[in-house]
Coordinates of C-alpha atoms and ligand atoms in Angstrom, one line a residue:
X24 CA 1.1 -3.7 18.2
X25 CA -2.4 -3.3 19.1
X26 CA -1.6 -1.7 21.7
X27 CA 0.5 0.7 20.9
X28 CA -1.6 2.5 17.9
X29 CA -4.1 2.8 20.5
X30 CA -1.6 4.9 22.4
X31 CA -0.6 6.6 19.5
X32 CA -4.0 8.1 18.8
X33 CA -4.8 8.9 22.3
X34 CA -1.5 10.8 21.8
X35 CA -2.4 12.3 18.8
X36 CA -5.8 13.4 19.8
X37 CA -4.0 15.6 22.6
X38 CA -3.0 17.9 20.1
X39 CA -5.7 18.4 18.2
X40 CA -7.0 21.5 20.2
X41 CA -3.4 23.5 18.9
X42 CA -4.0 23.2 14.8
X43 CA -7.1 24.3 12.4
X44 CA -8.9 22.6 9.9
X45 CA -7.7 23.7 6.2
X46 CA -10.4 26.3 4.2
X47 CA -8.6 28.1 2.0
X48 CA -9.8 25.4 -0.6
X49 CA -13.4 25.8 0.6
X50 CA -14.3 22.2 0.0
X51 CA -11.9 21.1 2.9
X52 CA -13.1 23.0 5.6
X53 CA -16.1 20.9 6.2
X54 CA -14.0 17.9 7.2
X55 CA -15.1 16.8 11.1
X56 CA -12.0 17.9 13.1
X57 CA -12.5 15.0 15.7
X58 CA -11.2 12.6 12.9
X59 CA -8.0 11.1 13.8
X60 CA -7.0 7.4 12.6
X61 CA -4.3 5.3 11.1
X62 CA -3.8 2.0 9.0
X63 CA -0.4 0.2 9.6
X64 CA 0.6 -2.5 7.6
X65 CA 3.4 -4.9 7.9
X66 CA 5.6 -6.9 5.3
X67 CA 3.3 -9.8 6.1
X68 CA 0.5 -8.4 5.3
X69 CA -1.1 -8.0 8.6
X70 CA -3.3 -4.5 8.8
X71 CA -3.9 -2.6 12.0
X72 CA -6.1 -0.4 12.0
X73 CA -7.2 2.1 14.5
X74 CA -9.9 5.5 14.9
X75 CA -10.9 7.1 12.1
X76 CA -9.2 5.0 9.4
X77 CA -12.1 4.3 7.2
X78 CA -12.9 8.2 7.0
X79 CA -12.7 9.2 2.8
X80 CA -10.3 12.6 2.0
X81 CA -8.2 13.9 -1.0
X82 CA -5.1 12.9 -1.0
X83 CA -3.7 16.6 -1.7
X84 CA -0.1 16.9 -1.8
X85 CA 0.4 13.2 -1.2
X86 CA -0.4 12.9 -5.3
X87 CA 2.8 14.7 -5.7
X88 CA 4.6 11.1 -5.0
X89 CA 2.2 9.5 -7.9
X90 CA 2.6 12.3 -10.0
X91 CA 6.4 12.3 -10.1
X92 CA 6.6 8.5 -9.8
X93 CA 4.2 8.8 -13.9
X94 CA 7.0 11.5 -14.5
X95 CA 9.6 9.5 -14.1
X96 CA 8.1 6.6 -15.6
X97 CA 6.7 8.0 -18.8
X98 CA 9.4 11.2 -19.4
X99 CA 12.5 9.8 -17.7
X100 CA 15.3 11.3 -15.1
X101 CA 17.1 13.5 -17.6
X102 CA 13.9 15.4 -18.7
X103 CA 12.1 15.6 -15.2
X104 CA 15.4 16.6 -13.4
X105 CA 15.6 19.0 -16.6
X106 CA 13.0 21.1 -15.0
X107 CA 12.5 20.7 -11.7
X108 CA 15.7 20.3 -8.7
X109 CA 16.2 18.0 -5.1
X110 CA 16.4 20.9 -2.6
X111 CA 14.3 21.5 0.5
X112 CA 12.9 24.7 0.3
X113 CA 12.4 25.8 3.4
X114 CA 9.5 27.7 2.3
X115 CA 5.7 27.1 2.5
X116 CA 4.4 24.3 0.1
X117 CA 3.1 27.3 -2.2
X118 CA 5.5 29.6 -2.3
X119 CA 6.1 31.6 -5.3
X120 CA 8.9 33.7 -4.0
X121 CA 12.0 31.5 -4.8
X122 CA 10.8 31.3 -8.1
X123 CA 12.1 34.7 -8.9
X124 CA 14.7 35.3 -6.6
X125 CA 16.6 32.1 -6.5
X126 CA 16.2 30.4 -9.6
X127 CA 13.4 29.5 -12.0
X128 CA 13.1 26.2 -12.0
X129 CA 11.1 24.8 -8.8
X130 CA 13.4 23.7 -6.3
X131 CA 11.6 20.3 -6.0
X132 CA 8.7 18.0 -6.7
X133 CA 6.9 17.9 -3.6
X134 CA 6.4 21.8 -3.6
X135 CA 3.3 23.3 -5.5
X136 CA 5.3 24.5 -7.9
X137 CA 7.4 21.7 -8.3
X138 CA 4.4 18.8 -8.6
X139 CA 3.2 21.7 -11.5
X140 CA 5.7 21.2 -13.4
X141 CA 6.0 17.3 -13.2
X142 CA 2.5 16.9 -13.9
X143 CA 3.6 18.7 -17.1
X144 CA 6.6 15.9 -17.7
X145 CA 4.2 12.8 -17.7
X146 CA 3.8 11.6 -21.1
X147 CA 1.0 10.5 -22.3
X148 CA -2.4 11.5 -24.1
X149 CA -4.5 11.8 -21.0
X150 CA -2.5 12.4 -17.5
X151 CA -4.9 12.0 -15.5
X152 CA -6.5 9.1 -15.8
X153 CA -3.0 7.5 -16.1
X154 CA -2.5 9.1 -12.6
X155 CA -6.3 7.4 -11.5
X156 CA -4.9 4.1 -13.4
X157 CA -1.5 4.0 -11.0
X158 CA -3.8 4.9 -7.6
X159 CA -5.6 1.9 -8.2
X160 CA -2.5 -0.5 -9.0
X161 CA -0.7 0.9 -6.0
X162 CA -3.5 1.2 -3.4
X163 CA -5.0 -2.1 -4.8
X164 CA -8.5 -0.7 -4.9
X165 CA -10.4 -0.3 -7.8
X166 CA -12.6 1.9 -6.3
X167 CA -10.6 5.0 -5.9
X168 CA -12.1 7.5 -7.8
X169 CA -12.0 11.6 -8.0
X170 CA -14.0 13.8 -5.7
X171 CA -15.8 16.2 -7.9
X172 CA -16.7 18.6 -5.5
X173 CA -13.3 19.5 -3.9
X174 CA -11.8 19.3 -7.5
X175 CA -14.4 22.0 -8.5
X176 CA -13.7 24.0 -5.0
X177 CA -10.2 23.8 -6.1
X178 CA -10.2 25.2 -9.8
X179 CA -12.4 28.1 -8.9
X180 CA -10.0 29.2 -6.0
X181 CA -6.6 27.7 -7.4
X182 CA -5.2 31.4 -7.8
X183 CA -1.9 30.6 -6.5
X184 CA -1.2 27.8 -8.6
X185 CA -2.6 29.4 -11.5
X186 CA 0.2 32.7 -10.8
X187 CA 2.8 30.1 -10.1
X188 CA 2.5 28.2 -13.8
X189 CA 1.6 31.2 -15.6
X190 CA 4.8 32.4 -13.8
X191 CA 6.5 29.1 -15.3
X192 CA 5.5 29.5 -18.4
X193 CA 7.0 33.1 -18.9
X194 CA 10.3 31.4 -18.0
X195 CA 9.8 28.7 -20.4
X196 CA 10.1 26.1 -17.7
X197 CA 6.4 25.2 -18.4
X198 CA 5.8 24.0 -22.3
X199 CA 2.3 24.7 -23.8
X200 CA -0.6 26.0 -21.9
X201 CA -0.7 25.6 -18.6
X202 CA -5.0 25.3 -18.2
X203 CA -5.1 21.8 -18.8
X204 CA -1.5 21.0 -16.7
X205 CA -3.5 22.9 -13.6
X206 CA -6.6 21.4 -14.6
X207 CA -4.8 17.1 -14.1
X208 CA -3.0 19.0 -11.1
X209 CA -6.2 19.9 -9.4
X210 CA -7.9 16.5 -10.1
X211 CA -4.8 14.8 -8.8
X212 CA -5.0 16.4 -5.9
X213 CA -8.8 15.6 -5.2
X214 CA -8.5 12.1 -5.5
X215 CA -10.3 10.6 -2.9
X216 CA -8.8 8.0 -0.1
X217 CA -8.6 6.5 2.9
X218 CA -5.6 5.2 4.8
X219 CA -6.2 1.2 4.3
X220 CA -5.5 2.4 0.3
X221 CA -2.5 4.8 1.0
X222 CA -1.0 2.4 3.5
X223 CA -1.1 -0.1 0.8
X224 CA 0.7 2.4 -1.2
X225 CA 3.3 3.4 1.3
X226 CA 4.1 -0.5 2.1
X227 CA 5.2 -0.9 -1.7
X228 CA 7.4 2.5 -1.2
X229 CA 9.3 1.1 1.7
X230 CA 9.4 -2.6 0.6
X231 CA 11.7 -0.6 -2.7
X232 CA 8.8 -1.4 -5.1
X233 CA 8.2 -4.4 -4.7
X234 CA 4.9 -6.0 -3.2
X235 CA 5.7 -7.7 -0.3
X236 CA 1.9 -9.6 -0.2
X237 CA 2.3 -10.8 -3.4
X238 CA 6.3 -10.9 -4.3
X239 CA 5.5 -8.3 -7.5
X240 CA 7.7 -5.7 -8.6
X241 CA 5.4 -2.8 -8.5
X242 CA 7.4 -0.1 -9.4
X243 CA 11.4 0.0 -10.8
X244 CA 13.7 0.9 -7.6
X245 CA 15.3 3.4 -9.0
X246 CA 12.6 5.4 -9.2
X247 CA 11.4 4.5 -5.3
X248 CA 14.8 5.7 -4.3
X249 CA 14.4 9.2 -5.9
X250 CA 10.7 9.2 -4.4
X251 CA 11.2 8.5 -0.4
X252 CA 14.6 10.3 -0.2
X253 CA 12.5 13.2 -1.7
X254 CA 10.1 12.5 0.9
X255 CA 12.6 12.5 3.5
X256 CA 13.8 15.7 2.7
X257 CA 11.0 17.6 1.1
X258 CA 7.7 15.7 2.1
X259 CA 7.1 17.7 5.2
X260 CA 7.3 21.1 3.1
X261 CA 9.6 23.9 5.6
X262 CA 8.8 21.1 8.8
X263 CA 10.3 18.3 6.6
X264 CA 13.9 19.1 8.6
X265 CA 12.5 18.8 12.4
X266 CA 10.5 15.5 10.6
X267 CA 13.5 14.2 10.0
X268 CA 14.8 14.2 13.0
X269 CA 12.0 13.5 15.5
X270 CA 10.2 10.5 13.2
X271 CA 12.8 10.1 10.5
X272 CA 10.7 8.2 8.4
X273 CA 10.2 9.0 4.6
X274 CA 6.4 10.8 4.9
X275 CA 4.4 13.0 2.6
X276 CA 1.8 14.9 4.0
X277 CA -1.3 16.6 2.3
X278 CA -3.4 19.5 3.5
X279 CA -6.5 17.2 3.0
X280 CA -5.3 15.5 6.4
X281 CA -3.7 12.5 5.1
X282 CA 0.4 11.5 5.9
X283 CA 1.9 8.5 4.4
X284 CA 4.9 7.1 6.0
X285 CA 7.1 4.0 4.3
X286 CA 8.9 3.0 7.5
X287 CA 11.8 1.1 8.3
X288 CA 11.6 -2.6 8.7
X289 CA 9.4 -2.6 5.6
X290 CA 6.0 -1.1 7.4
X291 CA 3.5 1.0 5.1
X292 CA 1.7 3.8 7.6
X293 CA -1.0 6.3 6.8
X294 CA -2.7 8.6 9.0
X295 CA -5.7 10.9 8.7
X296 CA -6.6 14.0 10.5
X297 CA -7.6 17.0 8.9
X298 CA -6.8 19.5 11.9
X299 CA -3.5 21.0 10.4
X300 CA -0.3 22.8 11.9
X301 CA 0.9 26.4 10.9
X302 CA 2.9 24.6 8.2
X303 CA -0.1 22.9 6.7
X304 CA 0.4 19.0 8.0
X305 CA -1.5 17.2 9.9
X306 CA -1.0 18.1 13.7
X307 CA -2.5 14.6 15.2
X308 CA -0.9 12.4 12.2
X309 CA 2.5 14.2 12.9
X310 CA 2.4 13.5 16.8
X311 CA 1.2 9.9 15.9
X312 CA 4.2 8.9 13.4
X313 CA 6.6 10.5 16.2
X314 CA 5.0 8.6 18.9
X315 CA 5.5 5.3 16.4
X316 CA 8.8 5.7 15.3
X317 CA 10.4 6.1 19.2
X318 CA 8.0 3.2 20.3
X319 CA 8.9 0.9 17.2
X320 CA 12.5 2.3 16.7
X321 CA 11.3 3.2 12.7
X322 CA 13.9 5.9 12.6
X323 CA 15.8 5.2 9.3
X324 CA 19.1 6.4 11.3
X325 CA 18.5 4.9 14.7
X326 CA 20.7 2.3 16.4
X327 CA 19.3 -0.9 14.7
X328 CA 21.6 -2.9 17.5
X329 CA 19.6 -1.3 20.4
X330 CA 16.0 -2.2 20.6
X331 CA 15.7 0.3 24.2
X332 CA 15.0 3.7 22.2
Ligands
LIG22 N1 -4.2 21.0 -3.8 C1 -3.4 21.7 -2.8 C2 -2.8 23.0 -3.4 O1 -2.4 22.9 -4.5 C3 -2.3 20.8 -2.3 C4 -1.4 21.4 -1.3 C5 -1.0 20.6 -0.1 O2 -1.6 19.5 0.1 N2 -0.1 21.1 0.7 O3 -2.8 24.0 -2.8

């Protein structure tokens, strides 16, 4: 196993000449673009960790799987789906176009637009630190805490998301004001990580909730089934098709350079590297989880009967 992570980051690292670093959250852009790592973990509990892995980031989109996991917690399926759909865009993670062509509500929860209004469906008094409370349970680190700076970068250039709920709220879709729904979305997203925590994480999504270390029941399966098929089809924003059928591994990505994977056979991946793709994921994580799925056969649709990929 060793072995072959080694190869998958040599691989990785091959494309990191093709891809950019994200700035248009200014924060971001002072990650080192030589960073490349990953944490794999099995149903044993055995960890193997390679490059970079220790390296801290903001989990970015990747909060959009805690978020609607609260959501669906707190408010329910009725309400949630209420607002927000299932379908692949096929747009960029931001988009604000299908909004008012389409139809209003968000197509789904791993879009911008979608995780907006989510966050907006969790109920409780203070979202947020219900969101910090889950990071720690699922990551199984107290430690994980909020990165003030990107936070702050984010609120003072969060334009986009700010037209996209104010956008919401004239279609009713949003309830209340939507300040202090942007303001939990923006800290979500700046929680800080590395992969050892979010591999932790993704091992509980693809053992269906449960804790594989410890035999808990982590989080209902219901609402991990709603979560990693989302991923499937939606975590990879307009790349999550070609994803699908190059890695086919439930992943959700983040422009902070982080990718969680819950793979078959029960094995929780994350990767980290911040040099990103025209579509806004990771360029060496994407290669990586490719380059792991054909050498470990983790395609969810692959013939389990023939170990010779
Ligand atoms: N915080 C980022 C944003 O809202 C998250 C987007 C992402 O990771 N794709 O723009």
């Amino acid at each position: 196993m060793g072995a072959i992570l080694e190869n998958a980051l040599l691989y990785g690292k091959s494309f990191l000449s093709y891809g950019k670093v994200a700035d248009y959250i200014p924060e971001l852009a002072k990650a080192d673009p030589s960073n490349l790592g990953i944490c794999l973990m099995t149903k044993e509990g055995l960890m193997y960790p390679v490059g970079n892995w220790q390296v801290p980031f903001t989990m970015q989109s990747i909060a959009k799987t805690f978020s609607l996991i609260l959501a669906l917690q707190t408010a329910g399926y009725d309400k949630v789906f209420s607002k927000v759909g299932m379908e692949p865009t096929g747009d960029c993670f931001d988009s604000i176009v299908q909004l008012e062509t389409k139809q209003l509500y968000p197509f789904n929860p791993m879009i911008n637009a979608g995780a907006i209004v989510t966050v907006s469906c969790i109920e409780c008094s203070d979202p947020f630190s219900e969101f910090l409370q889950l990071v720690k349970q699922l990551c199984f680190n107290d430690t994980v805490r909020l990165n003030e700076q990107v936070y702050l970068s984010e609120k003072h250039t969060g334009q986009r998301n700010r037209s996209i709920a104010y956008l919401l709220l004239s279609d009713h879709i949003l309830e209340g004001d939507p300040e202090p729904i942007l303001d939990s979305y923006f800290r979500m997203c700046s929680v800080e990580v590395n992969t050892q925590d979010l591999a932790r994480f993704s091992l509980i999504l693809a053992n269906d909730g449960k804790d594989p270390v410890t035999g808990k029941q982590m989080v209902e399966d219901w609402i991990i089934r709603i979560v990693k098929t989302l991923m499937l089809t939606c975590g990879m924003y307009d790349e999550s098709g070609e994803f699908a059928v190059k890695a086919g591994i439930p992943s959700k990505s983040g422009v902070g350079g982080g990718i969680i994977a819950a793979a078959d056979q029960g094995m929780g991946i994350a990767t980290y590297g911040p040099v990103l793709n025209k579509k806004g994921n990771s360029i060496g994580g994407i290669h990586m989880l490719e380059y792991l799925s054909r050498e470990l056969n983790l395609h969810y649709f692959a013939n389990k009967t023939d170990t010779a990929v």
